[in-house]
Coordinates of C-alpha atoms in Angstrom, one line a residue:
Chain A
M1 CA 106.0 35.4 83.6
H2 CA 104.8 38.6 85.5
E3 CA 106.5 38.2 89.3
E4 CA 103.2 40.2 90.8
H5 CA 100.8 37.5 90.1
E6 CA 98.0 37.0 93.3
E7 CA 96.2 34.2 93.5
L8 CA 92.5 34.9 94.8
M9 CA 90.4 32.8 97.6
E10 CA 87.3 34.3 95.7
L11 CA 86.7 36.2 92.9
K12 CA 83.3 39.0 94.5
H13 CA 82.0 40.7 92.0
D14 CA 81.2 44.2 94.2
P15 CA 78.2 46.1 93.2
V16 CA 78.0 49.4 91.4
P17 CA 75.8 51.7 92.9
G18 CA 72.6 52.2 91.2
Y19 CA 72.4 49.0 89.1
R20 CA 70.5 46.5 91.8
P21 CA 67.1 48.8 90.9
I22 CA 67.8 48.4 86.7
F23 CA 68.4 45.0 87.7
F24 CA 65.4 44.4 89.4
V25 CA 63.1 46.3 86.8
A26 CA 64.2 44.9 83.9
I27 CA 63.9 41.5 85.2
T28 CA 60.4 42.1 86.3
V29 CA 59.6 43.8 82.7
G30 CA 61.2 40.4 81.2
L31 CA 59.4 38.1 83.5
V32 CA 56.2 39.8 82.4
Y33 CA 56.7 39.6 78.7
M34 CA 57.3 35.9 79.1
G35 CA 54.7 35.7 80.9
V36 CA 52.2 37.2 78.7
I37 CA 53.8 35.2 75.8
L38 CA 53.7 31.9 77.7
F39 CA 49.6 32.6 78.1
N40 CA 49.1 33.7 74.7
T41 CA 50.2 30.6 73.1
L42 CA 48.6 28.4 75.8
Chain B
M1 CA 95.4 -1.4 44.8
I2 CA 95.2 -1.9 48.3
S3 CA 91.7 -2.7 49.8
P4 CA 90.3 -0.1 52.2
L5 CA 90.8 -1.7 55.7
P6 CA 87.7 -1.0 58.6
P7 CA 88.3 2.5 59.5
A8 CA 88.8 1.5 62.8
A9 CA 92.1 -0.5 61.6
V10 CA 93.9 2.8 60.8
F11 CA 94.0 4.1 64.0
I12 CA 94.8 1.0 65.7
L13 CA 97.2 -0.4 63.4
G14 CA 98.9 3.0 63.5
A15 CA 99.3 3.7 67.0
L16 CA 101.2 -0.1 67.8
L17 CA 103.8 1.7 65.2
I18 CA 104.1 5.1 67.1
P19 CA 106.5 3.7 70.1
F20 CA 109.1 2.7 67.3
F21 CA 109.6 6.0 66.1
K22 CA 110.9 9.6 68.0
G23 CA 110.7 13.3 67.3
H24 CA 109.6 14.6 63.6
L25 CA 109.4 11.3 62.5
R26 CA 107.1 10.5 65.4
R27 CA 105.1 13.8 64.7
I28 CA 104.7 12.7 60.8
V29 CA 103.6 9.5 61.6
M30 CA 100.7 10.6 64.0
L31 CA 99.5 13.4 61.6
A32 CA 99.7 11.1 58.7
L33 CA 97.5 8.4 60.7
P34 CA 94.1 10.9 60.2
V35 CA 94.6 11.6 56.5
L36 CA 95.3 8.1 56.1
A37 CA 92.0 7.2 57.9
F38 CA 90.4 10.0 55.7
I39 CA 91.2 8.5 52.2
N40 CA 90.6 4.9 53.8
L41 CA 87.3 6.0 54.4
I42 CA 86.3 7.6 51.0
H43 CA 87.2 4.5 49.6
L44 CA 84.8 2.1 51.4
P45 CA 81.8 1.7 50.1
L46 CA 78.9 2.2 50.7
G47 CA 76.6 -1.1 52.8
D48 CA 78.9 -3.5 55.0
S49 CA 81.8 -4.4 54.4
W50 CA 84.8 -6.6 56.2
V51 CA 82.4 -9.0 57.1
V52 CA 84.1 -11.8 59.2
P53 CA 82.1 -15.0 60.0
F54 CA 81.8 -15.6 64.0
L55 CA 80.6 -18.4 66.0
G56 CA 77.7 -19.0 63.5
Q57 CA 77.2 -15.5 63.1
E58 CA 78.6 -12.3 61.2
L59 CA 80.9 -9.7 62.8
V60 CA 80.2 -6.5 60.0
L61 CA 83.8 -4.5 60.4
A62 CA 82.3 -1.2 58.2
R63 CA 78.9 -0.5 58.2
I64 CA 79.3 2.3 56.0
D65 CA 75.9 4.8 55.7
R66 CA 75.3 8.0 55.8
L67 CA 74.8 8.5 59.7
S68 CA 78.0 6.5 60.3
L69 CA 79.9 8.4 57.5
V70 CA 79.1 12.0 59.8
F71 CA 80.7 10.5 62.4
G72 CA 83.4 9.0 61.2
Y73 CA 84.3 12.7 59.4
I74 CA 84.1 14.4 62.4
F75 CA 85.7 12.0 64.3
I76 CA 88.7 11.6 62.2
L77 CA 88.8 16.1 61.4
I78 CA 88.8 16.0 65.5
G79 CA 91.3 13.5 65.3
L80 CA 93.7 15.7 63.0
I81 CA 93.2 18.8 64.9
S82 CA 94.2 17.4 68.1
T83 CA 97.0 15.6 66.9
I84 CA 98.1 19.0 65.4
Y85 CA 97.4 20.5 68.8
A86 CA 99.7 17.6 70.8
L87 CA 102.4 17.8 68.4
H88 CA 105.0 19.2 72.0
V89 CA 103.7 16.1 73.8
E90 CA 106.3 13.9 73.4
E91 CA 105.2 11.0 75.8
T92 CA 104.4 7.9 74.4
L93 CA 101.4 6.5 76.6
Q94 CA 99.6 9.6 75.6
N95 CA 100.6 9.7 72.0
V96 CA 99.4 6.4 71.8
A97 CA 96.5 6.3 73.6
G98 CA 94.9 9.4 71.8
A99 CA 95.3 7.1 68.4
L100 CA 94.0 4.4 70.1
Y101 CA 91.1 6.4 71.4
T102 CA 90.4 7.6 68.2
G103 CA 90.1 4.6 66.1
S104 CA 88.1 2.6 69.0
A105 CA 85.5 5.6 68.5
L106 CA 85.8 5.1 64.6
G107 CA 85.3 1.5 65.8
V108 CA 81.7 2.0 66.8
V109 CA 80.7 4.3 64.7
F110 CA 81.0 1.4 61.8
A111 CA 80.6 -1.7 63.8
G112 CA 77.6 -3.6 62.3
D113 CA 77.3 -6.0 65.3
F114 CA 77.0 -5.9 69.1
F115 CA 80.1 -7.8 69.3
S116 CA 82.4 -5.4 67.8
F117 CA 80.2 -2.3 68.8
F118 CA 81.0 -3.5 73.0
I119 CA 84.2 -4.3 72.3
F120 CA 85.2 -0.9 70.6
W121 CA 82.9 0.6 73.2
E122 CA 84.5 -0.5 76.2
L123 CA 88.3 -0.2 74.3
L124 CA 87.1 4.0 74.5
T125 CA 86.7 3.6 78.0
V126 CA 90.3 2.1 78.5
F127 CA 92.0 4.5 76.3
C128 CA 90.2 7.8 77.4
V129 CA 91.6 6.6 81.3
Q130 CA 95.0 6.6 80.4
L131 CA 94.4 10.4 79.0
I132 CA 93.0 11.4 82.6
W133 CA 96.3 9.2 84.2
A134 CA 98.9 10.7 82.0
R135 CA 98.4 14.1 84.6
R136 CA 99.6 11.8 86.9
T137 CA 98.4 14.0 89.8
R138 CA 96.0 13.2 92.6
L139 CA 93.3 14.1 91.7
S140 CA 93.7 12.8 87.9
M141 CA 94.0 9.7 89.5
G142 CA 91.3 9.8 92.0
A143 CA 88.8 11.0 88.9
G144 CA 90.5 8.1 86.6
Y145 CA 89.2 5.9 89.2
R146 CA 85.8 6.8 89.6
Y147 CA 85.5 7.1 85.6
L148 CA 86.2 3.7 85.4
L149 CA 84.1 2.7 88.0
F150 CA 81.3 4.2 86.4
H151 CA 82.0 2.9 82.9
A152 CA 82.7 -0.6 84.2
A153 CA 79.2 -0.8 85.3
G154 CA 77.5 0.9 82.1
G155 CA 79.9 -1.9 80.1
L156 CA 78.1 -4.4 82.3
I157 CA 74.7 -2.9 82.3
L158 CA 75.0 -2.7 78.5
L159 CA 76.9 -6.3 78.3
A160 CA 73.8 -7.9 80.0
G161 CA 71.2 -6.1 78.1
I162 CA 73.1 -7.3 74.7
V163 CA 73.3 -11.0 76.2
M164 CA 69.8 -10.9 76.5
R165 CA 68.6 -9.1 72.8
V166 CA 70.9 -11.2 71.2
H167 CA 69.4 -14.3 73.9
H168 CA 65.9 -12.8 72.5
T169 CA 66.2 -12.3 68.5
G170 CA 68.8 -14.7 67.9
S171 CA 70.8 -12.2 65.7
I172 CA 74.1 -10.2 66.7
E173 CA 73.2 -7.2 64.1
F174 CA 73.2 -3.8 65.9
G175 CA 70.7 -1.2 64.4
L176 CA 67.4 -0.2 65.2
I177 CA 66.2 -1.5 68.7
G178 CA 63.7 1.2 70.4
L179 CA 62.1 0.6 74.2
N180 CA 60.6 -2.8 74.2
G181 CA 61.7 -5.3 76.6
P182 CA 64.5 -5.8 79.6
G183 CA 67.1 -5.7 77.2
S184 CA 66.3 -2.9 74.6
L185 CA 66.4 -1.2 78.6
L186 CA 69.5 -2.5 79.4
I187 CA 71.0 -1.1 76.4
F188 CA 69.5 2.0 76.8
L189 CA 70.5 2.8 79.4
G190 CA 74.3 1.4 79.1
L191 CA 74.5 3.8 76.4
G192 CA 72.7 6.9 78.8
I193 CA 75.7 6.6 81.3
N194 CA 78.5 7.1 78.2
C195 CA 76.1 9.9 77.3
A196 CA 76.0 11.6 80.7
W197 CA 72.6 11.1 81.4
P198 CA 71.3 13.5 84.6
F199 CA 72.4 11.9 87.9
V200 CA 74.8 10.1 86.0
H201 CA 76.9 12.8 84.1
T202 CA 79.1 13.4 87.0
W203 CA 82.0 11.3 85.7
L204 CA 82.2 13.8 82.5
S205 CA 82.1 17.2 85.2
D206 CA 84.9 15.1 87.6
A207 CA 87.2 13.4 84.9
Y208 CA 87.4 15.8 82.2
P209 CA 89.0 18.8 83.9
E210 CA 91.3 16.7 85.3
A211 CA 92.8 14.9 82.0
T212 CA 95.6 16.1 80.6
I213 CA 95.5 19.4 78.5
T214 CA 95.8 17.9 75.2
G215 CA 93.9 14.8 76.4
T216 CA 91.1 16.7 77.0
I217 CA 90.5 17.4 73.3
F218 CA 89.9 14.0 72.9
L219 CA 87.6 13.4 74.9
S220 CA 85.3 16.1 74.5
A221 CA 85.4 14.5 71.1
F222 CA 84.6 11.2 71.6
T223 CA 82.9 9.3 74.4
T224 CA 79.9 11.4 74.7
K225 CA 79.0 11.6 70.6
A226 CA 79.8 7.8 69.9
A227 CA 76.9 7.4 72.7
V228 CA 75.1 10.4 70.2
Y229 CA 75.3 8.0 67.7
A230 CA 74.6 4.6 69.3
L231 CA 71.1 6.3 70.7
A232 CA 70.4 7.6 67.0
R233 CA 71.1 4.8 65.4
A234 CA 69.1 2.4 67.9
Y235 CA 66.3 4.6 69.8
P236 CA 65.3 7.1 67.4
G237 CA 62.2 8.4 68.2
T238 CA 62.4 7.2 71.9
E239 CA 59.7 9.7 74.0
A240 CA 62.3 9.0 77.1
L241 CA 65.0 10.6 75.6
I242 CA 63.2 14.3 74.3
Y243 CA 62.5 14.9 78.5
I244 CA 66.3 13.4 79.6
G245 CA 68.1 15.7 76.7
A246 CA 65.9 18.3 78.2
A247 CA 66.8 18.1 81.6
M248 CA 70.6 17.4 80.5
A249 CA 70.0 20.9 78.4
G250 CA 68.9 22.7 81.7
F251 CA 70.6 21.7 84.7
P252 CA 74.0 22.1 83.9
I253 CA 73.6 25.4 83.5
F254 CA 73.3 26.4 87.4
F255 CA 76.5 24.7 88.2
A256 CA 78.3 25.7 85.1
V257 CA 77.8 29.3 86.5
I258 CA 79.3 29.0 90.3
E259 CA 82.4 26.7 88.3
N260 CA 85.6 28.7 89.0
D261 CA 87.6 26.1 87.4
L262 CA 87.0 26.9 83.7
R263 CA 87.6 23.6 82.5
R264 CA 85.2 22.4 84.1
V265 CA 82.5 24.9 83.3
L266 CA 83.1 23.4 79.3
A267 CA 82.7 20.1 81.2
Y268 CA 78.9 21.4 82.5
S269 CA 78.2 23.1 78.9
L270 CA 79.1 19.6 77.3
I271 CA 76.7 17.6 79.0
N272 CA 74.0 20.8 78.0
Q273 CA 75.2 20.1 74.5
V274 CA 74.5 16.7 74.3
G275 CA 70.8 17.6 76.0
F276 CA 69.8 19.2 72.3
M277 CA 71.7 16.5 70.4
V278 CA 69.5 13.7 72.7
C279 CA 66.2 15.6 72.6
G280 CA 66.6 15.7 69.1
I281 CA 67.2 11.9 68.8
G282 CA 63.9 11.6 70.9
I283 CA 62.1 14.1 69.1
G284 CA 62.9 11.6 65.7
T285 CA 61.8 13.6 62.7
Q286 CA 64.3 13.5 60.0
L287 CA 64.3 17.3 61.0
A288 CA 65.3 16.6 64.7
I289 CA 67.4 13.8 63.9
N290 CA 69.3 15.6 61.1
G291 CA 69.3 18.9 63.9
A292 CA 71.2 16.2 66.2
V293 CA 73.6 14.9 64.5
A294 CA 74.7 18.2 62.4
H295 CA 74.8 19.6 66.3
A296 CA 76.9 16.4 67.1
F297 CA 79.1 17.6 64.3
N298 CA 79.5 21.4 65.2
D299 CA 79.8 20.6 69.1
V300 CA 83.0 18.6 68.7
L301 CA 84.5 21.4 66.7
F302 CA 83.4 24.6 69.3
K303 CA 83.6 22.2 72.3
G304 CA 86.9 21.3 71.1
L305 CA 88.1 24.9 69.9
L306 CA 87.3 26.0 73.8
F307 CA 88.6 23.4 75.1
M308 CA 92.0 23.8 73.3
T309 CA 91.7 28.2 74.3
M310 CA 91.8 27.0 77.8
G311 CA 94.6 24.3 77.3
A312 CA 96.8 27.0 76.1
V313 CA 96.1 29.0 79.3
M314 CA 96.8 26.5 80.9
Y315 CA 100.2 25.3 79.1
R316 CA 101.2 28.8 79.9
T317 CA 100.0 30.1 83.0
G318 CA 99.6 26.3 84.8
K319 CA 96.3 27.7 86.1
I320 CA 92.5 27.6 84.9
N321 CA 90.5 28.8 87.8
A322 CA 88.9 32.2 86.9
T323 CA 90.0 33.1 90.4
D324 CA 93.6 33.1 89.2
I325 CA 93.8 34.0 85.5
G326 CA 92.3 37.1 83.7
G327 CA 93.4 39.8 81.9
L328 CA 95.2 37.4 79.6
Y329 CA 93.8 39.1 76.2
R330 CA 97.0 41.3 76.4
T331 CA 99.9 38.8 75.9
M332 CA 97.6 35.7 74.3
P333 CA 95.6 38.0 71.7
L334 CA 95.1 34.8 69.3
T335 CA 94.1 32.5 72.0
C336 CA 91.2 35.3 73.2
I337 CA 89.8 35.6 69.2
F338 CA 89.5 31.9 68.7
C339 CA 88.4 31.8 72.5
I340 CA 85.6 34.4 71.2
I341 CA 84.9 32.7 68.3
G342 CA 84.4 29.4 69.9
A343 CA 81.9 30.7 72.4
A344 CA 80.1 32.6 69.7
S345 CA 79.4 28.9 68.0
I346 CA 78.3 27.6 70.8
S347 CA 76.0 30.2 71.8
A348 CA 74.9 30.0 68.6
F349 CA 75.5 33.2 66.9
P350 CA 74.3 33.8 63.2
L351 CA 77.0 33.1 60.6
F352 CA 79.0 30.9 63.7
S353 CA 78.5 26.9 63.1
G354 CA 75.6 26.5 66.3
F355 CA 73.5 28.4 64.9
V356 CA 72.8 26.5 61.9
S357 CA 71.9 23.5 64.3
K358 CA 70.9 24.0 67.4
S359 CA 68.0 25.6 65.7
M360 CA 67.1 22.5 63.7
V361 CA 65.9 21.2 67.2
M362 CA 64.6 23.6 68.3
D363 CA 62.6 24.2 64.9
A364 CA 61.4 20.3 65.4
A365 CA 60.6 20.6 68.8
G366 CA 58.3 23.4 67.9
G367 CA 57.4 21.8 65.3
E368 CA 56.0 18.9 67.2
H369 CA 54.0 21.4 70.1
L370 CA 56.7 20.3 72.4
R371 CA 56.0 23.7 73.7
L372 CA 57.9 23.0 77.2
V373 CA 60.2 21.4 76.1
W374 CA 60.7 24.3 73.4
F375 CA 61.0 26.9 76.1
I376 CA 63.4 24.4 78.1
L377 CA 65.8 24.7 75.2
L378 CA 65.6 28.4 74.7
F379 CA 66.4 28.7 78.2
A380 CA 69.1 26.1 77.5
S381 CA 70.6 28.7 74.5
A382 CA 70.2 32.3 76.9
G383 CA 72.5 29.7 80.2
V384 CA 74.6 28.6 77.6
F385 CA 75.8 32.2 76.5
H386 CA 75.8 33.3 80.2
H387 CA 78.2 30.5 80.6
A388 CA 80.2 29.6 77.8
G389 CA 79.7 32.1 75.7
I390 CA 80.9 35.1 78.1
K391 CA 82.4 33.8 81.6
I392 CA 84.8 31.5 79.7
P393 CA 86.2 34.3 77.5
Y394 CA 85.2 37.0 79.9
F395 CA 87.0 35.5 83.1
A396 CA 89.5 34.2 81.2
F397 CA 91.3 37.0 78.9
F398 CA 89.5 39.8 80.9
S399 CA 87.7 40.5 84.1
H400 CA 90.4 41.3 86.7
D401 CA 93.7 41.5 86.1
S402 CA 95.7 38.8 87.6
G403 CA 99.3 40.0 86.9
L404 CA 100.0 37.3 84.6
R405 CA 101.6 38.0 81.0
P406 CA 102.1 34.7 79.5
K407 CA 103.7 34.0 75.9
E408 CA 101.1 33.4 73.3
A409 CA 100.4 30.0 73.2
P410 CA 102.9 28.1 70.8
L411 CA 102.4 27.8 67.1
H412 CA 101.4 24.3 66.5
M413 CA 98.4 25.1 69.3
L414 CA 97.5 28.0 67.2
L415 CA 97.4 26.3 63.9
A416 CA 94.8 23.6 65.3
M417 CA 92.8 26.5 67.1
G418 CA 92.6 28.5 64.0
L419 CA 91.9 25.4 61.8
A420 CA 88.7 25.0 64.2
A421 CA 87.8 28.3 64.5
F422 CA 87.7 28.5 60.4
L423 CA 85.7 25.6 60.4
C424 CA 83.2 27.2 62.9
I425 CA 83.0 30.1 60.6
F426 CA 82.6 28.4 57.3
I427 CA 80.1 26.0 58.5
G428 CA 77.7 28.7 59.9
S429 CA 78.1 30.9 56.7
F430 CA 77.9 28.2 54.2
P431 CA 75.4 25.2 56.3
Q432 CA 74.9 23.5 52.8
Y433 CA 77.8 22.4 53.2
L434 CA 77.0 20.4 56.4
Y435 CA 73.6 19.7 55.1
S436 CA 74.6 17.8 52.3
I437 CA 76.4 14.8 54.4
L438 CA 74.0 14.7 56.7
P439 CA 71.9 11.2 57.2
F440 CA 68.4 12.4 55.3
Q441 CA 68.5 14.2 52.4
P442 CA 67.3 16.1 51.1
V443 CA 67.3 18.5 54.3
G444 CA 65.0 21.4 53.3
Y445 CA 66.1 23.8 56.2
E446 CA 67.0 27.7 55.9
P447 CA 68.2 29.0 59.2
Y448 CA 69.0 32.1 58.1
T449 CA 65.0 33.7 57.8
V450 CA 64.5 37.3 59.5
P451 CA 62.6 35.6 62.2
H452 CA 64.9 33.0 62.9
V453 CA 68.0 35.5 63.0
L454 CA 66.4 38.6 64.7
A455 CA 65.1 36.1 67.5
Q456 CA 68.3 34.4 68.1
T457 CA 70.1 37.7 68.2
Q458 CA 67.5 38.9 70.7
I459 CA 68.0 36.2 72.6
L460 CA 71.9 36.5 73.4
F461 CA 71.7 40.0 74.0
F462 CA 69.0 40.1 76.1
S463 CA 71.3 37.4 78.0
A464 CA 74.4 39.5 77.4
L465 CA 72.2 42.6 79.3
A466 CA 71.3 39.8 82.2
F467 CA 74.9 39.1 82.5
A468 CA 75.9 42.7 82.4
L469 CA 73.0 43.9 84.9
L470 CA 74.1 40.6 87.3
L471 CA 77.4 41.6 87.2
L472 CA 77.2 44.9 87.6
S473 CA 74.8 45.4 90.8
G474 CA 76.5 42.3 92.6
I475 CA 74.3 39.5 92.2
Y476 CA 76.1 37.6 90.1
P477 CA 77.9 34.5 92.2
A478 CA 81.5 34.9 92.8
E479 CA 84.1 32.5 91.9
I480 CA 85.4 30.2 94.9
R481 CA 88.4 28.0 95.5
C482 CA 86.5 24.7 96.5
V483 CA 84.8 21.3 94.7
N484 CA 81.0 22.4 93.8
L485 CA 79.0 19.1 94.5
D486 CA 76.6 17.7 92.3
A487 CA 74.6 14.3 92.0
D488 CA 78.0 12.6 93.2
W489 CA 76.9 14.5 96.7
F490 CA 75.1 11.1 96.4
Y491 CA 78.3 9.1 96.6
R492 CA 80.8 11.6 98.1
K493 CA 79.2 12.5 101.3
G494 CA 76.2 9.8 100.5
G495 CA 79.1 7.3 100.9
R496 CA 80.6 8.7 104.0
F497 CA 77.2 8.0 105.7
F498 CA 77.2 4.7 104.0
Y499 CA 80.6 4.1 105.1
G500 CA 78.9 5.2 108.9
L501 CA 76.2 3.4 109.0
M502 CA 77.9 0.3 108.0
D503 CA 80.3 0.8 110.4
T504 CA 77.9 0.9 113.3
V505 CA 75.6 -1.7 112.4
F506 CA 78.1 -4.5 111.1
N507 CA 80.1 -3.3 114.0
N508 CA 77.6 -3.7 116.8
V509 CA 76.3 -7.1 115.0
N510 CA 80.0 -8.3 115.6
R511 CA 79.7 -7.1 119.2
V512 CA 76.5 -8.9 119.8
C513 CA 78.1 -11.8 117.6
D514 CA 80.9 -12.3 119.9
Q515 CA 79.2 -11.5 123.4
W516 CA 76.5 -14.8 122.7
L517 CA 78.1 -16.7 120.4
A518 CA 82.3 -16.6 120.7
K519 CA 81.7 -15.7 124.7
G520 CA 78.5 -17.6 125.8
V521 CA 78.0 -20.3 123.3
T522 CA 81.3 -21.8 122.5
G523 CA 82.2 -21.0 125.5
G524 CA 79.9 -23.2 127.3
I525 CA 80.3 -26.1 124.4
N526 CA 84.4 -25.5 125.6
R527 CA 83.5 -25.7 129.5
F528 CA 81.3 -28.9 129.0
C529 CA 83.7 -30.7 126.5
R530 CA 86.7 -30.1 129.4
N531 CA 84.7 -31.7 132.1
A532 CA 82.5 -33.9 130.1
P533 CA 84.6 -37.0 130.6
V534 CA 85.0 -36.5 134.0
R535 CA 80.8 -35.5 134.6
I536 CA 80.2 -39.2 132.6
S537 CA 82.4 -41.0 134.4
W538 CA 81.2 -39.8 137.6
W539 CA 77.7 -40.2 136.8
L540 CA 78.6 -43.7 135.3
L541 CA 80.1 -44.9 138.8
M542 CA 78.8 -43.2 141.3
P543 CA 76.0 -45.4 141.4
F544 CA 78.8 -48.1 142.1
Y545 CA 80.1 -45.6 145.0
R546 CA 76.7 -45.5 146.7
L547 CA 76.1 -49.4 146.1
G548 CA 79.2 -50.4 147.7
K549 CA 81.0 -50.1 151.2
H550 CA 82.4 -46.1 151.0
A551 CA 80.1 -43.7 152.8
A552 CA 78.1 -41.3 151.4
E553 CA 80.4 -38.5 152.6
K554 CA 83.5 -39.8 151.2
S555 CA 81.9 -39.2 147.4
R556 CA 82.7 -35.8 147.4
H557 CA 86.4 -36.7 147.3
Y558 CA 86.2 -39.8 145.1
A559 CA 84.7 -36.8 142.2
Q560 CA 87.8 -34.9 143.1
T561 CA 90.1 -37.6 142.5
I562 CA 88.1 -39.0 139.4
K563 CA 88.3 -35.4 138.1
A564 CA 91.8 -34.5 138.4
A565 CA 92.9 -38.0 137.0
V566 CA 90.6 -37.4 133.7
E567 CA 92.1 -33.7 134.0
N568 CA 95.7 -34.8 134.2
G569 CA 95.5 -37.8 131.6
V570 CA 96.6 -40.5 134.3
V571 CA 93.0 -42.5 134.6
P572 CA 94.0 -45.7 136.3
I573 CA 93.5 -48.6 133.5
G574 CA 90.8 -50.3 135.5
L575 CA 88.3 -47.0 135.8
S576 CA 88.9 -46.9 132.1
A577 CA 88.0 -50.6 131.6
A578 CA 85.0 -50.2 134.1
V579 CA 84.0 -47.0 132.2
S580 CA 84.2 -48.5 128.8
G581 CA 82.2 -52.1 129.8
L582 CA 79.5 -49.4 131.3
F583 CA 79.2 -47.0 128.3
V584 CA 79.1 -50.3 125.6
L585 CA 76.3 -52.1 127.7
L586 CA 74.5 -48.6 128.1
L587 CA 74.4 -48.3 124.4
F588 CA 73.2 -52.3 123.9
F589 CA 70.3 -51.6 126.0
L590 CA 69.7 -47.9 124.3
N591 CA 69.4 -50.3 120.6

């Protein structure tokens, strides 16, 4: 077994610059899309 | 020719033989049990056999029909796979408990009466707890006790319901019940606890990750699926199950996403998948029941496979937290591939087993116009891909490099995982074999239609996109080395509050009682009793002293003399005789 093993207290997921706006745009588009589908089925 | 035995008997009798063998001979015996059980099962005729008269009723130890057979096949199959996976374990307790647990699950499935059903149901708990405690850690001991408490309570509720039911109907036959009275409601709740319904599910996420590496494989297969079988047998078409199932499918996703212990993630995922089955049973159509049963069959395989891959990681590294492992694909490539196959199956990728069964339940919900339930199940499908389909393989085998370079899993573990992985792909590619053993025939369901494949692929790829964007934008919650509480908050935190409340209330009541009763009333009675003879003697004799030659000022001196004489027990005999005589006279006149 490897000797240089380090156990973390917390496994953080640091943001990669530029992805946060993309995430919000994708979420907004997805929610609008879902909303339209839901509205059309009701 | 030897007559076939009740299905449970092969494992139970075989388990009793296990301690008499060692080494390879023991392994051969353990491997022979599922093989013999399968041969025995296919020789049992359809209908009731092994009917035993009991207190004017009939115990049915082998009720063979299409519903019980599906569960019987998969329980024996996972019994074989689990035994192969656990071949390195040479601990008698675990070997015997595993076989007895499998036998008890078969007993539940093939029991045709309440009495034998209840006995096997309780045996499930007993042997399951052994597999939890066998890990012998402080956490596993605690989790085992909590498991035992939950299931003892569930067993009592079930027993109360059975007693009421039998009293009402006069029959111990276990069959279709439906919600139609207090007895049936109690049975319903008793089954629900084993099924891990919301708010009574914590025993599962608490205990399964604390069991032994091999024990968890058995656990993931039997208890909840036996409960699913019982609900399918007794409560098909019960509307409440639709909403209970939808809730089960939805809520565990949130806890699974933030969980650090990857076996606990799988435990939450297990609740999520059982939710689909419960929902299907609640819908109650032939397609829905077939879907629920097919999904139970598949879930035993792919969930067992995922638990086996995480068990192999734990076996080699001694760790299972996402914070501790990562980058293991370098040295455990086969385990990684098997994990991805299990993840693809649970996520219902086309050509994998989950695809051909989960969609049956969803289509049944759509067919019954249960729009909200359908949306919840859709969300649950995306969620399970998120936490079990991506999170498990990603954090165990890729993600950050933990620096661990363990060896590949042992050969027997790879063999067991390979067998389960093969079946996941085989059933996904050729679903007609699974469909041919489902309870309602003909199944008449075609999973591989263009709209279905496209819709499912869309869901999966958008879920993958969501996971990637959450991770890259830094919004994905960090895995933290901690204990996440969900409904167990009520008894972990609530229990502490309850203890504090009881401590405050009852200790204050005790203090007040001590002050008023112990020191007040009883003290007064004590003082009165100590002075009573003196006072009574004084009250009786004082008038005579006042009538006599003695002066009034000397009366206090006589009072003190009498008091001292009574307290010291040296009362002159004449005085005692006078008091006694006066007392008798007083009683005489009062009478």
